[in-house]
CSV table of C-alpha atoms in Angstrom, one decimal:
chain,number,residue,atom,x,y,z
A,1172,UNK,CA,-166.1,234.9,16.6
A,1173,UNK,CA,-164.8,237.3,19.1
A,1174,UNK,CA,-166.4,235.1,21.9
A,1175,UNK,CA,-164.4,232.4,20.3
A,1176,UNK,CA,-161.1,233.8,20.5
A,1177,UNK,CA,-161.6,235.0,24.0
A,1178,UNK,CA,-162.7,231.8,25.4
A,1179,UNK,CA,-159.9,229.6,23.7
A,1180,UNK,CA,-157.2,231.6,24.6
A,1181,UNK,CA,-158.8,231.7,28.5
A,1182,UNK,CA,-158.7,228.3,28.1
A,1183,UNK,CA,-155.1,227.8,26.8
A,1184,UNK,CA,-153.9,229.6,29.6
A,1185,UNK,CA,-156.2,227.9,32.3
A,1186,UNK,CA,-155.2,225.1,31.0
A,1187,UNK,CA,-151.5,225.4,31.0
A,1188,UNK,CA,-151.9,227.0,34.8
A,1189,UNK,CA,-154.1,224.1,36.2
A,1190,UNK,CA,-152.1,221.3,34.6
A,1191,UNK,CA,-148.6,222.9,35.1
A,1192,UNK,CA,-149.8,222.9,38.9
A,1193,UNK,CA,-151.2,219.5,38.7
A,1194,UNK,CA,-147.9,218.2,37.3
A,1195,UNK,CA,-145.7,220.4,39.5
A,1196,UNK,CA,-147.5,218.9,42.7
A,1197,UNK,CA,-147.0,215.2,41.3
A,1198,UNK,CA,-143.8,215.2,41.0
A,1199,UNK,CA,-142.9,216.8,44.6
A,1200,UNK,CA,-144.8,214.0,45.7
A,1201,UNK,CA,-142.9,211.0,43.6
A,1202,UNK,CA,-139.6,212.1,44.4
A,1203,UNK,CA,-138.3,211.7,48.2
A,1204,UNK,CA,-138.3,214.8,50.2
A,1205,UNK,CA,-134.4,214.2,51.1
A,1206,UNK,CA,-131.5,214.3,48.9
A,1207,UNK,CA,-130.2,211.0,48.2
A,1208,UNK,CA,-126.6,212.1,47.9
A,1209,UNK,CA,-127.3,214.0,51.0
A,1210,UNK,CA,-128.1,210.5,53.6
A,1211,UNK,CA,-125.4,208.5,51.4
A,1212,UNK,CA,-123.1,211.3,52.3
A,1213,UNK,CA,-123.8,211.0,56.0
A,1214,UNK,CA,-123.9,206.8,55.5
A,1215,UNK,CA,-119.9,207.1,54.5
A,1216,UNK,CA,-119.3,209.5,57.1
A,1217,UNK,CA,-120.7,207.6,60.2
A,1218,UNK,CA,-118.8,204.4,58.2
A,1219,UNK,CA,-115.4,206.7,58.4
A,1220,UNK,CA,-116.3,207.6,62.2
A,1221,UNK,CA,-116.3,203.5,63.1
A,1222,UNK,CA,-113.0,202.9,60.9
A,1223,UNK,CA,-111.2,205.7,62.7
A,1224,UNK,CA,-111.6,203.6,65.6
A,1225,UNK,CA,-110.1,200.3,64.7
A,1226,UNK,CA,-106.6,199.7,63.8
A,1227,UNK,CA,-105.3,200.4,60.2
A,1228,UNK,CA,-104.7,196.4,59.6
A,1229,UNK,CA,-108.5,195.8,60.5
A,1230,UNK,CA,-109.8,198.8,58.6
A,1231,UNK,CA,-109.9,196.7,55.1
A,1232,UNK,CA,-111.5,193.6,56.3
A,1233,UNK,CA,-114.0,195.7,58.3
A,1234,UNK,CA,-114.8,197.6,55.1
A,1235,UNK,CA,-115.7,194.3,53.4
A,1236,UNK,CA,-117.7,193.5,55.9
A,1237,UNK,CA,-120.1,196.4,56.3
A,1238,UNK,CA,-120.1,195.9,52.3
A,1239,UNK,CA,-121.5,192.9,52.5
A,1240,UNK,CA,-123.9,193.4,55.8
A,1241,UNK,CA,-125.4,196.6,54.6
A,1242,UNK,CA,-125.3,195.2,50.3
A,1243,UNK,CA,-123.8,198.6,49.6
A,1244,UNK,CA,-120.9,198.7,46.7
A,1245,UNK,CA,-118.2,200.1,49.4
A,1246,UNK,CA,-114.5,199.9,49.3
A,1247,UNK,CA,-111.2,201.2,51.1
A,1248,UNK,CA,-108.3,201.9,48.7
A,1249,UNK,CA,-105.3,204.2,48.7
A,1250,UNK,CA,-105.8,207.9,47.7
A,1251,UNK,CA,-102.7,207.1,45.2
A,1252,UNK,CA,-105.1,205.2,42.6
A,1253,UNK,CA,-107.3,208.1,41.9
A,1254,UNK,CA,-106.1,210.2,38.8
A,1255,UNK,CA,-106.9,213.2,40.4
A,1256,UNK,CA,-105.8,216.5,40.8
A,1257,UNK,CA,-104.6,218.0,44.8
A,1258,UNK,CA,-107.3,219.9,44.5
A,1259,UNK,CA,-110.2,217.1,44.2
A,1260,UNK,CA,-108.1,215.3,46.8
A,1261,UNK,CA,-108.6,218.3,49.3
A,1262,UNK,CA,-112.5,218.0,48.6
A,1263,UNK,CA,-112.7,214.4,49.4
A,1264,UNK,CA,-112.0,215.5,53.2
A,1265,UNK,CA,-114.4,217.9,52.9
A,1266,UNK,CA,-117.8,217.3,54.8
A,1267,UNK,CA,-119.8,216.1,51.7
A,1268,UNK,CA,-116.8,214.3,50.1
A,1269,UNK,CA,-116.6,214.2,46.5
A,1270,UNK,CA,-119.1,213.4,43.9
A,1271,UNK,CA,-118.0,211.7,40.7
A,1272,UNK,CA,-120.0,211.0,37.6
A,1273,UNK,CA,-119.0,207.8,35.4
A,1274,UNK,CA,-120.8,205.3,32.8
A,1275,UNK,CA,-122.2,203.4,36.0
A,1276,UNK,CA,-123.4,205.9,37.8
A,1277,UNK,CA,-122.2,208.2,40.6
A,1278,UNK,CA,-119.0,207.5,42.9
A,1279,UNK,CA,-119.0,209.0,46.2
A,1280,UNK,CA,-115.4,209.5,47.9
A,1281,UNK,CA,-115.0,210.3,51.1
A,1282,UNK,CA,-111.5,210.8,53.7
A,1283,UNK,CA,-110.4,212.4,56.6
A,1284,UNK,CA,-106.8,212.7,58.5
A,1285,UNK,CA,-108.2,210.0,60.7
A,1286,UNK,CA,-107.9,207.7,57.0
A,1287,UNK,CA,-105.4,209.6,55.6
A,1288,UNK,CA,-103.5,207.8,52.8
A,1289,UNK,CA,-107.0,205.7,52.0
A,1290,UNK,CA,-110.5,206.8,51.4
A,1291,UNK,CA,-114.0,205.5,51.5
A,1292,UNK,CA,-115.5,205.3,47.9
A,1293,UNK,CA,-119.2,204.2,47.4
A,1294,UNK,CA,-120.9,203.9,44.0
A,1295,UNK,CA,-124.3,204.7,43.5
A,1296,UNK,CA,-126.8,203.8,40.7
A,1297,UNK,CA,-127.5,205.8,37.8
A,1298,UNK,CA,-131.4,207.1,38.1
A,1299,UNK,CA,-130.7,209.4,35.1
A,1300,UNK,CA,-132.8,206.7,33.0
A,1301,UNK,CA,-135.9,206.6,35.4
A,1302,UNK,CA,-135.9,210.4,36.0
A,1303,UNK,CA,-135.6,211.0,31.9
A,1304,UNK,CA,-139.2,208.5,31.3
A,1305,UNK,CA,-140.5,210.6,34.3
A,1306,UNK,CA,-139.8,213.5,32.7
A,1307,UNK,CA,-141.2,212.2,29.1
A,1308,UNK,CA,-144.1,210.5,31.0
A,1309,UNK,CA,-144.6,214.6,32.6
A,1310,UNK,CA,-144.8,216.0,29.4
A,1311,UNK,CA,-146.9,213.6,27.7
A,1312,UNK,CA,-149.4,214.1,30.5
A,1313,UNK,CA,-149.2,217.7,30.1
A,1314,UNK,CA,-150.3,217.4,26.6
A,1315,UNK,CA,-152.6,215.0,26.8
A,1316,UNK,CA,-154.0,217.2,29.1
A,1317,UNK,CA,-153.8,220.4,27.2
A,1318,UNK,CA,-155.3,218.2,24.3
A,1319,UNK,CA,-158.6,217.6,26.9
A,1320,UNK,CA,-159.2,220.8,27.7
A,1321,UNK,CA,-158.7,222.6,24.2
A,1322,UNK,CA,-161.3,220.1,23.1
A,1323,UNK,CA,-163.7,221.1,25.5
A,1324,UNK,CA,-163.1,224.3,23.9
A,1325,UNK,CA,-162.5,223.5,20.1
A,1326,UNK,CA,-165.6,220.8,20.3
A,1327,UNK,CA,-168.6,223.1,20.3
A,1328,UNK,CA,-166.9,225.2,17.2
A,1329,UNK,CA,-166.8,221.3,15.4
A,1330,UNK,CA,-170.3,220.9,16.0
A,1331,UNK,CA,-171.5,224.0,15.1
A,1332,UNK,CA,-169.6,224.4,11.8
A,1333,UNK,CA,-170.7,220.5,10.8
A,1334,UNK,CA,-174.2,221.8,11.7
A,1335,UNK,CA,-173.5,225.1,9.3
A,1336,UNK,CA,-172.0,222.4,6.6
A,1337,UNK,CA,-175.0,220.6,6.7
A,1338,UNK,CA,-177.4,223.3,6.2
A,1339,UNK,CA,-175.5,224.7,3.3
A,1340,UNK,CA,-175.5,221.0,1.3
A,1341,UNK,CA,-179.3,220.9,2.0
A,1342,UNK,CA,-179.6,224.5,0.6
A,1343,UNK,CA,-177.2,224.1,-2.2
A,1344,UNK,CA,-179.2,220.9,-3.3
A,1345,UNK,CA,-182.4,223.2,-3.5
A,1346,UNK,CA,-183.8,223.3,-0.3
A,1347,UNK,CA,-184.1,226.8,0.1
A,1348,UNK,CA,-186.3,226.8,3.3
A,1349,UNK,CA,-183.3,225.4,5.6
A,1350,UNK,CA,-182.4,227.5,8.4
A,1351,UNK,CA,-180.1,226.9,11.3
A,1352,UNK,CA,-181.3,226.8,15.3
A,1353,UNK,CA,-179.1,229.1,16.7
A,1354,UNK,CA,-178.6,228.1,20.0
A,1355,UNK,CA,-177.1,230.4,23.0
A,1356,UNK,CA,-173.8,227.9,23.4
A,1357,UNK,CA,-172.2,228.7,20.0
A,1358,UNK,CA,-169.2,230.8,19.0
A,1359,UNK,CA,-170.4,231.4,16.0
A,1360,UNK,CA,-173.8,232.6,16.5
A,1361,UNK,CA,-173.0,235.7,13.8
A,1362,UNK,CA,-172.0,233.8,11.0
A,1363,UNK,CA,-175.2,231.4,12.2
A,1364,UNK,CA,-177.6,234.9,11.6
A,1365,UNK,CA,-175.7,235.9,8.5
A,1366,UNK,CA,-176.4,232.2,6.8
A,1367,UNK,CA,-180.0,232.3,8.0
A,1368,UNK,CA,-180.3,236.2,6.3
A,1369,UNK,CA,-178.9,235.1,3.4
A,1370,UNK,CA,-181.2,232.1,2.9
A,1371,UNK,CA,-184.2,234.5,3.4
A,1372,UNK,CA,-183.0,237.0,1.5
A,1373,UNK,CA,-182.3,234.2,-1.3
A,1374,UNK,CA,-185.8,232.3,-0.8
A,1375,UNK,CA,-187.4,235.8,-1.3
A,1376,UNK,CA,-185.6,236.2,-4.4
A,1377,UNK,CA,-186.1,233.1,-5.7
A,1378,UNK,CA,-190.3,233.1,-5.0
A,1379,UNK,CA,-190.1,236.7,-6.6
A,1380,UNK,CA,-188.3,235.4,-9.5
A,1381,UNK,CA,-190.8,232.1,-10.2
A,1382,UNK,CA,-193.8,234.5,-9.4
A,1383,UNK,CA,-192.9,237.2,-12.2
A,1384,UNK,CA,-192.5,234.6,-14.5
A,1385,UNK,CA,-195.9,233.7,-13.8
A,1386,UNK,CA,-197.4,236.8,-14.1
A,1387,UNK,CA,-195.9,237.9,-16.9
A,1388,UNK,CA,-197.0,234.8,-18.8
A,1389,UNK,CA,-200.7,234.9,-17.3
A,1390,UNK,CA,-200.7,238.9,-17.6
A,1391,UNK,CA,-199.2,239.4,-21.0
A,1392,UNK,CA,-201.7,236.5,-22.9
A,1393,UNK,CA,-204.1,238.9,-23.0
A,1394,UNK,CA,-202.5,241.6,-25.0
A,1395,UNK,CA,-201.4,239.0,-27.4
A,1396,UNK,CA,-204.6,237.7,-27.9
A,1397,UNK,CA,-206.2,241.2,-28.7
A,1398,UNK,CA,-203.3,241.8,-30.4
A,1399,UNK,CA,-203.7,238.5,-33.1
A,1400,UNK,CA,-207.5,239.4,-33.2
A,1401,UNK,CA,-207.0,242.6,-34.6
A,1402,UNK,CA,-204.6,241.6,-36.6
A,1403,UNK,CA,-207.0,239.2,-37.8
A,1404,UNK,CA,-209.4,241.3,-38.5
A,1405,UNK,CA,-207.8,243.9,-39.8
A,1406,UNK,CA,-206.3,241.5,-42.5
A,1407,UNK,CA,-210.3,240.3,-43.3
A,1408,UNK,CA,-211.7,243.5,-43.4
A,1409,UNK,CA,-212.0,245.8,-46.4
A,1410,UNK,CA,-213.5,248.3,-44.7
A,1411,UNK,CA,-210.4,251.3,-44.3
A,1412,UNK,CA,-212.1,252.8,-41.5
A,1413,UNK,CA,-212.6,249.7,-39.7
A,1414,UNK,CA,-208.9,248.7,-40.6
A,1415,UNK,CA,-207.9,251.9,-38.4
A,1416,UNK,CA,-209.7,251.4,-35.5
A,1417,UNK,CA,-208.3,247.6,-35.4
A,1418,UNK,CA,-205.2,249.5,-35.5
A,1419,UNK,CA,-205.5,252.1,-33.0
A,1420,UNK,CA,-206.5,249.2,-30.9
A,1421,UNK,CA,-203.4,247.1,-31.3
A,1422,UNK,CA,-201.7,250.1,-30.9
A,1423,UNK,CA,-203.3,250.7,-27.4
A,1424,UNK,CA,-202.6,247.3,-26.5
A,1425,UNK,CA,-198.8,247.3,-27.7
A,1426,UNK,CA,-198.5,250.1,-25.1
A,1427,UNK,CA,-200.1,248.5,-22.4
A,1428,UNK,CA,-197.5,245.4,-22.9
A,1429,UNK,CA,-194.8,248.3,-23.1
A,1430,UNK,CA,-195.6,249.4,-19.8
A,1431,UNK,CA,-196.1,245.6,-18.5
A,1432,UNK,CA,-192.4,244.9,-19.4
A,1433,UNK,CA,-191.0,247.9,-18.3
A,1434,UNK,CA,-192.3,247.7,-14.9
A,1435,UNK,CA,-192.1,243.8,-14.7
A,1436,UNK,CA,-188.0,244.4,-15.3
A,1437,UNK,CA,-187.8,247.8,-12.9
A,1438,UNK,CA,-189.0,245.6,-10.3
A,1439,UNK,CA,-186.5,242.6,-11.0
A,1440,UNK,CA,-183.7,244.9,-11.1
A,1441,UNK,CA,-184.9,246.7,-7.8
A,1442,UNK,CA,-182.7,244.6,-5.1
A,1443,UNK,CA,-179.7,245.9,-7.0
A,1444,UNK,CA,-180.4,249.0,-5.5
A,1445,UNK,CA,-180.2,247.9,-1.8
A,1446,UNK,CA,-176.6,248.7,-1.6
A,1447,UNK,CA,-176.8,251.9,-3.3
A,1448,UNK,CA,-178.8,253.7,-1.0
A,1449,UNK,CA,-177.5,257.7,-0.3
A,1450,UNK,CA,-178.6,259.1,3.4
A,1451,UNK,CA,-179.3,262.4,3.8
A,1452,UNK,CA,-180.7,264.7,6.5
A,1453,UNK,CA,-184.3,266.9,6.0
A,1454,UNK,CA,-187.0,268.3,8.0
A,1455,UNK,CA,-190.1,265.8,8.5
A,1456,UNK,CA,-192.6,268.4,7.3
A,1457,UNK,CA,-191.5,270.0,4.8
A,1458,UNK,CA,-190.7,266.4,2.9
A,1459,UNK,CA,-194.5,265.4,3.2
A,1460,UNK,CA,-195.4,268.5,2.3
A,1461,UNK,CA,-193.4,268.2,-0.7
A,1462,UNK,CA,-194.6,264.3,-2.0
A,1463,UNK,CA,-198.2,265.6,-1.4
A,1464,UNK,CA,-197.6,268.5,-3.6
A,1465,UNK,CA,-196.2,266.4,-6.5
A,1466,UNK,CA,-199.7,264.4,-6.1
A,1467,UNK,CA,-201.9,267.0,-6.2
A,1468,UNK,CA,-202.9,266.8,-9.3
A,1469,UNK,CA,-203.9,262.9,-9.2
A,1470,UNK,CA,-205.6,264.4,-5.6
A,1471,UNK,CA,-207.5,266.7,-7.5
A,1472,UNK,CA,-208.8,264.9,-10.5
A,1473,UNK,CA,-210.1,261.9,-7.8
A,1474,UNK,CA,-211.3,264.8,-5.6
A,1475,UNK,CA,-209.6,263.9,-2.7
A,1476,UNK,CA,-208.9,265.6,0.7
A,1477,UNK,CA,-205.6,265.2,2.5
A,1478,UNK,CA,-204.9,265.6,6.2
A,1479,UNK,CA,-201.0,265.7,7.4
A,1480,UNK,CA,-200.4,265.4,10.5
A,1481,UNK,CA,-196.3,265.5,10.8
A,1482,UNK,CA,-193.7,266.7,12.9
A,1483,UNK,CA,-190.8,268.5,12.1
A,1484,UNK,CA,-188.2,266.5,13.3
A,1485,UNK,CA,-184.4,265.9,11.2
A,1486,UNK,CA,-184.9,262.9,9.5
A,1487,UNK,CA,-181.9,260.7,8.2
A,1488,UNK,CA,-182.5,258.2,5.3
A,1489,UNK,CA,-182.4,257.8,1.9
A,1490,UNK,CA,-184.9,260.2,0.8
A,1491,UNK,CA,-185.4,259.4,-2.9
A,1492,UNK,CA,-186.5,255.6,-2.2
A,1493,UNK,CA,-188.3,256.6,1.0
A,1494,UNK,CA,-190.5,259.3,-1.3
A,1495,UNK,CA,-190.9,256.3,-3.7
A,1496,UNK,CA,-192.3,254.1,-0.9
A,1497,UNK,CA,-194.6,256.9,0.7
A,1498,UNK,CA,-195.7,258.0,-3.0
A,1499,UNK,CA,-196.9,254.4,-3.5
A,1500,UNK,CA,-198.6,254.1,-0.3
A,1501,UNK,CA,-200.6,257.2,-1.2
A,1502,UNK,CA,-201.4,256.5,-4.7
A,1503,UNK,CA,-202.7,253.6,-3.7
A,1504,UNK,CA,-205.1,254.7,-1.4
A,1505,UNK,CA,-206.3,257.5,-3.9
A,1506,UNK,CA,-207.0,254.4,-5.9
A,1507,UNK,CA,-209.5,253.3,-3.7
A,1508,UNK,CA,-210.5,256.4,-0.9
A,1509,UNK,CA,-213.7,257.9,-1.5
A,1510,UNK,CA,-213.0,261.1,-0.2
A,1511,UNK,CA,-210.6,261.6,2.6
A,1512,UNK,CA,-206.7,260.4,2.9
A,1513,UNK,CA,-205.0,260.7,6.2
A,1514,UNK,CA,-201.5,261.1,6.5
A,1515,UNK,CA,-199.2,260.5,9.9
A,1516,UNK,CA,-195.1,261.0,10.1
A,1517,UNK,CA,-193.6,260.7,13.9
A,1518,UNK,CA,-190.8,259.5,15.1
A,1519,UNK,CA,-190.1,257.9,18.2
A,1520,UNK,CA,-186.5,256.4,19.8
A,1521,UNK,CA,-186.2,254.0,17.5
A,1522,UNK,CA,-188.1,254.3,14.5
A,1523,UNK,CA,-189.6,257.0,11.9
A,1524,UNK,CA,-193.8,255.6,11.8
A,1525,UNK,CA,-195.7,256.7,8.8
A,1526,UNK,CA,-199.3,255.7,8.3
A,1527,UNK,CA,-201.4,256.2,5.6
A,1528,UNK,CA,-204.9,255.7,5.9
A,1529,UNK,CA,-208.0,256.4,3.8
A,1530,UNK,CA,-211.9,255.7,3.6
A,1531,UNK,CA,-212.1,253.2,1.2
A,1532,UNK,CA,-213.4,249.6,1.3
A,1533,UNK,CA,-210.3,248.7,3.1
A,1534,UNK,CA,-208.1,245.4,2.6
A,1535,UNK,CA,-209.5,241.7,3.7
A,1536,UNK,CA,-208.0,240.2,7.1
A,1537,UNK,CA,-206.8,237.6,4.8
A,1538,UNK,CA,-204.5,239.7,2.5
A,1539,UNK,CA,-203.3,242.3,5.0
A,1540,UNK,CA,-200.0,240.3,4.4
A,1541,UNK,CA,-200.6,239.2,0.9
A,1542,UNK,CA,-200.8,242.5,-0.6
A,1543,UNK,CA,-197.3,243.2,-0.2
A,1544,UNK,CA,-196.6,239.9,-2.4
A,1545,UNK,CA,-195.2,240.8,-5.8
A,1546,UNK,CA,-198.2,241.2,-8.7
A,1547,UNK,CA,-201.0,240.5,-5.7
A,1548,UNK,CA,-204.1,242.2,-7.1
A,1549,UNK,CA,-207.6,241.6,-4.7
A,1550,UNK,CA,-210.4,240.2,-6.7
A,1551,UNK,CA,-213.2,241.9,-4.6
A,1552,UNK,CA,-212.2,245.6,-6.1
A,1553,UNK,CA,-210.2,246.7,-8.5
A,1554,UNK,CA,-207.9,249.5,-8.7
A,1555,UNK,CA,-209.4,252.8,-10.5
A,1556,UNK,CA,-206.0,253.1,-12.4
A,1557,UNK,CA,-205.0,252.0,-15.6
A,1558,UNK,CA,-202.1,250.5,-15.4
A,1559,UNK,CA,-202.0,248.3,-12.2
A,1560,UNK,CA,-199.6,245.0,-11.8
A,1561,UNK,CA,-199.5,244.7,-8.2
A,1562,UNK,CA,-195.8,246.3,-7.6
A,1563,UNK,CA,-196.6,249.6,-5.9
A,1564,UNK,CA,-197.2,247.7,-2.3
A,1565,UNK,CA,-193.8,245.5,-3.2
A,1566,UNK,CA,-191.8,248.0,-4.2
A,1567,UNK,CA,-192.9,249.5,-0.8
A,1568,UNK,CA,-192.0,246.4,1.6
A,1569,UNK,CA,-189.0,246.3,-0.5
A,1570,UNK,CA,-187.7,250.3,0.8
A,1571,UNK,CA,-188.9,249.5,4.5
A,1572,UNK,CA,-186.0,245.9,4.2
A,1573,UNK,CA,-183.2,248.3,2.7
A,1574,UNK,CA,-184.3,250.9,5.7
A,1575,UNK,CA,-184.2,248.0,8.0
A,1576,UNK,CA,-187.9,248.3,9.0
A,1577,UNK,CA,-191.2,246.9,8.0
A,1578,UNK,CA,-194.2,247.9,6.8
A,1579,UNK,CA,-198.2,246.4,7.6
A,1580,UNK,CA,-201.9,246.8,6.6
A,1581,UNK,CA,-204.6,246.7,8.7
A,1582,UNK,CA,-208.1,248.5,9.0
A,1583,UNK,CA,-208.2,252.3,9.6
A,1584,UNK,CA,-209.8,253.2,13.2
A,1585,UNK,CA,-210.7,256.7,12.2
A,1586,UNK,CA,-211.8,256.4,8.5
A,1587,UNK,CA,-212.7,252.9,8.3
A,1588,UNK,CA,-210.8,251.7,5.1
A,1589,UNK,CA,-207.1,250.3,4.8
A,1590,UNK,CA,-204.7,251.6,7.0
A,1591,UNK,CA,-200.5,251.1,6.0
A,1592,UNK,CA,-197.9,251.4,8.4
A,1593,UNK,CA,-194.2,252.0,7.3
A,1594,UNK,CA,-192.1,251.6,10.4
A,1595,UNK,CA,-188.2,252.5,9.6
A,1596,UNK,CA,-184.8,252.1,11.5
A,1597,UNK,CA,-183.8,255.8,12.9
A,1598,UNK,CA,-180.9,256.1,11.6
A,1599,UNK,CA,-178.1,259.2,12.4
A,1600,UNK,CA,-175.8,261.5,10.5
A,1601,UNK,CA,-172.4,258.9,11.4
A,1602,UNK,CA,-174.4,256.0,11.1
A,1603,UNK,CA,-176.2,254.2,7.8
């Protein structure tokens, strides 16, 4: 919007510049270069020059005559019919004469000694009218033409918001994959990037949404059905010992939906978090070397080595989520590594990388993008752990978007199995 502002008021003042120019040099060249009153002025003084030279009886007659040869409205009368004061009388011999203003127009008076009692008087039209629709035909020009140029300005901001409109009644009516073109020529082209963000971040949301509700309802039929055989069964059978074991087996598999639910609804409440992330400052090292401490145990019992390779550099994030997103990435390769786990932090200008690798049977080209989908479990190998829904990888993705980064799989170069990449924003102290 800034761009906006900028250019319109440029072009309100360009405008008003170029047109008040424009205008300025129209009317200098509609109007005569020489003052009217200034060669009518000069007409009744050549006129009193010729009447100086004929007798007083002959001046009146003459008078009419030029009146009627030159179709001017000129007459000779005594100074006596004027209602005026001495003092106009004193300006009427002056070299311009005296200029009066009546309901016909302009009067021009004009004596000398050499007409002394009489005067010259010469009336002259009234071009207030035609000056005043010159003026108002000026200043409708002038905002006609201010109108022109503000819509050159204005026009491209019409377009774009109709174009904005538009998208939001297709998205509103459930087409949640519309996005807007940005193009270069817009003023708007943040609000443009916002919309498009928001109808990602919606679209996401809303896939998520449709997808748990699938899994849960494919994921949790199993339980249930275990659960009404036992039940069954245990209800048939007379046998006391048998009765328990059905039991102990429902009880396992009420458990098992207990942890279903509680980490289908952690992981629908997750995006709540995204604005409740708390940045803090640590050493690189030190942090690793902390999240591979708390997994030693799982390390051990798999029998699993761990290489860090890390730098100690100052870190800035929000450390609790970006342990919960490293933590997943290493579980799951203990789920599947067969006896090695390697483990990379650096950072370069832009962005804290941290790879995970191990040398397991690796991820299919097909899923390397698939596995961060929500409840995404490969067919080909299962994990080793119990309790698996496919939300480790997600949850993962999900801390790389708050961190404004992203995270990939691929094929590890050096041990052969999957390889992760987490690639963040690096962020500083003053900035989050």
């Amino acid at each position: 919007m800034k761009k906006f502002y900028i250019a319109l008021l440029s072009s309100a003042l360009l405008s008003i510049i170029v047109l008040g120019w424009l205008i300025d040099a129209f009317s200098q060249n509609t109007h005569a270069p020489l003052d009217e009153f200034s060669m009518q002025s000069k007409m009744i003084a050549g006129f009193s020059k010729q009447l100086a030279t004929l007798p007083p009886a002959q001046r009146s007659n003459y008078v009419t005559k030029l009146a009627n040869d030159f179709s001017l409205p000129l007459t000779y009368k005594l100074n006596d019919t004027l209602a005026l004061s001495p003092a106009l009388l004193m300006q009427m011999q002056t070299h311009g004469g005296l200029i009066l203003e009546g309901e016909q127009g302009f009067h021009m008076l004009y004596s000398n000694q050499a007409l002394s009692p009489y005067h010259l008087s010469m009336r002259l039209d009234n071009s207030f009218e035609a000056e005043q629709r010159d003026d108002i035909i000026l200043t409708l020009l002038f905002y006609a033409g201010l109108c022109v140029f503000m819509g050159f300005i204005i026009y491209p901001l019409a377009k774009r918001l109709s174009v904005l409109n538009e998208a939001a009644k297709k998205f509103a009516s459930g087409d949640v994959k519309t996005r807007i073109k940005v193009s270069h020529f817009t003023y708007i082209k943040d609000v443009e990037l916002t919309f498009n963000r928001m109808a990602s971040q919606i679209e996401k949301l809303v896939a998520e949404n449709k997808l748990m509700a699938s899994s849960l309802s494919h994921d949790i039929r199993t339980p249930i059905a275990c659960l009404r055989f036992g039940l069954d069964a245990a209800i048939d059978s007379n046998d006391m010992p048998k009765v328990k074991q059905y039991l102990t087996r429902m009880e396992n598999d009420l458990d098992h939906m207990e942890s279903m639910l509680k980490s289908y609804l952690a992981f629908a409440t997750l995006e709540q978090n995204a604005n409740r992330l708390t940045y803090s400052a640590t050493h690189m090292r030190s942090y690793f070397e902390d999240i591979l401490a708390q997994l030693s145990p799982k390390l051990d019992s798999h029998k699993l080595s761990v290489q860090l390779n890390s730098s100690n550099d100052v870190i800035y994030a929000d450390l609790h989520w970006l342990a919960r997103a490293v933590t997943n990435l290493i579980n799951n390769a203990c789920d599947f590594a067969l006896q090695h786990i390697y483990v990379s932090a650096t950072v370069n200008e832009q962005h804290i990388i941290i790879t995970v690798e191990d040398d397991g049977p690796g991820i299919a080209a097909e899923n390397f993008s698939k596995v961060f989908s929500p409840f995404f479990r490969e067919n080909n190998h299962r994990n080793r752990a119990d309790k698996s829904y496919g939300l480790g990888l997600a949850i993962v993705e999900k801390v790389a978007d708050w961190h404004h980064g992203r995270v990939y799989a691929g094929k590890s170069k050096q041990l052969g199995g999957a390889c992760f990449t987490l690639k963040i924003a690096l962020q500083h102290p003053s900035v989050k």
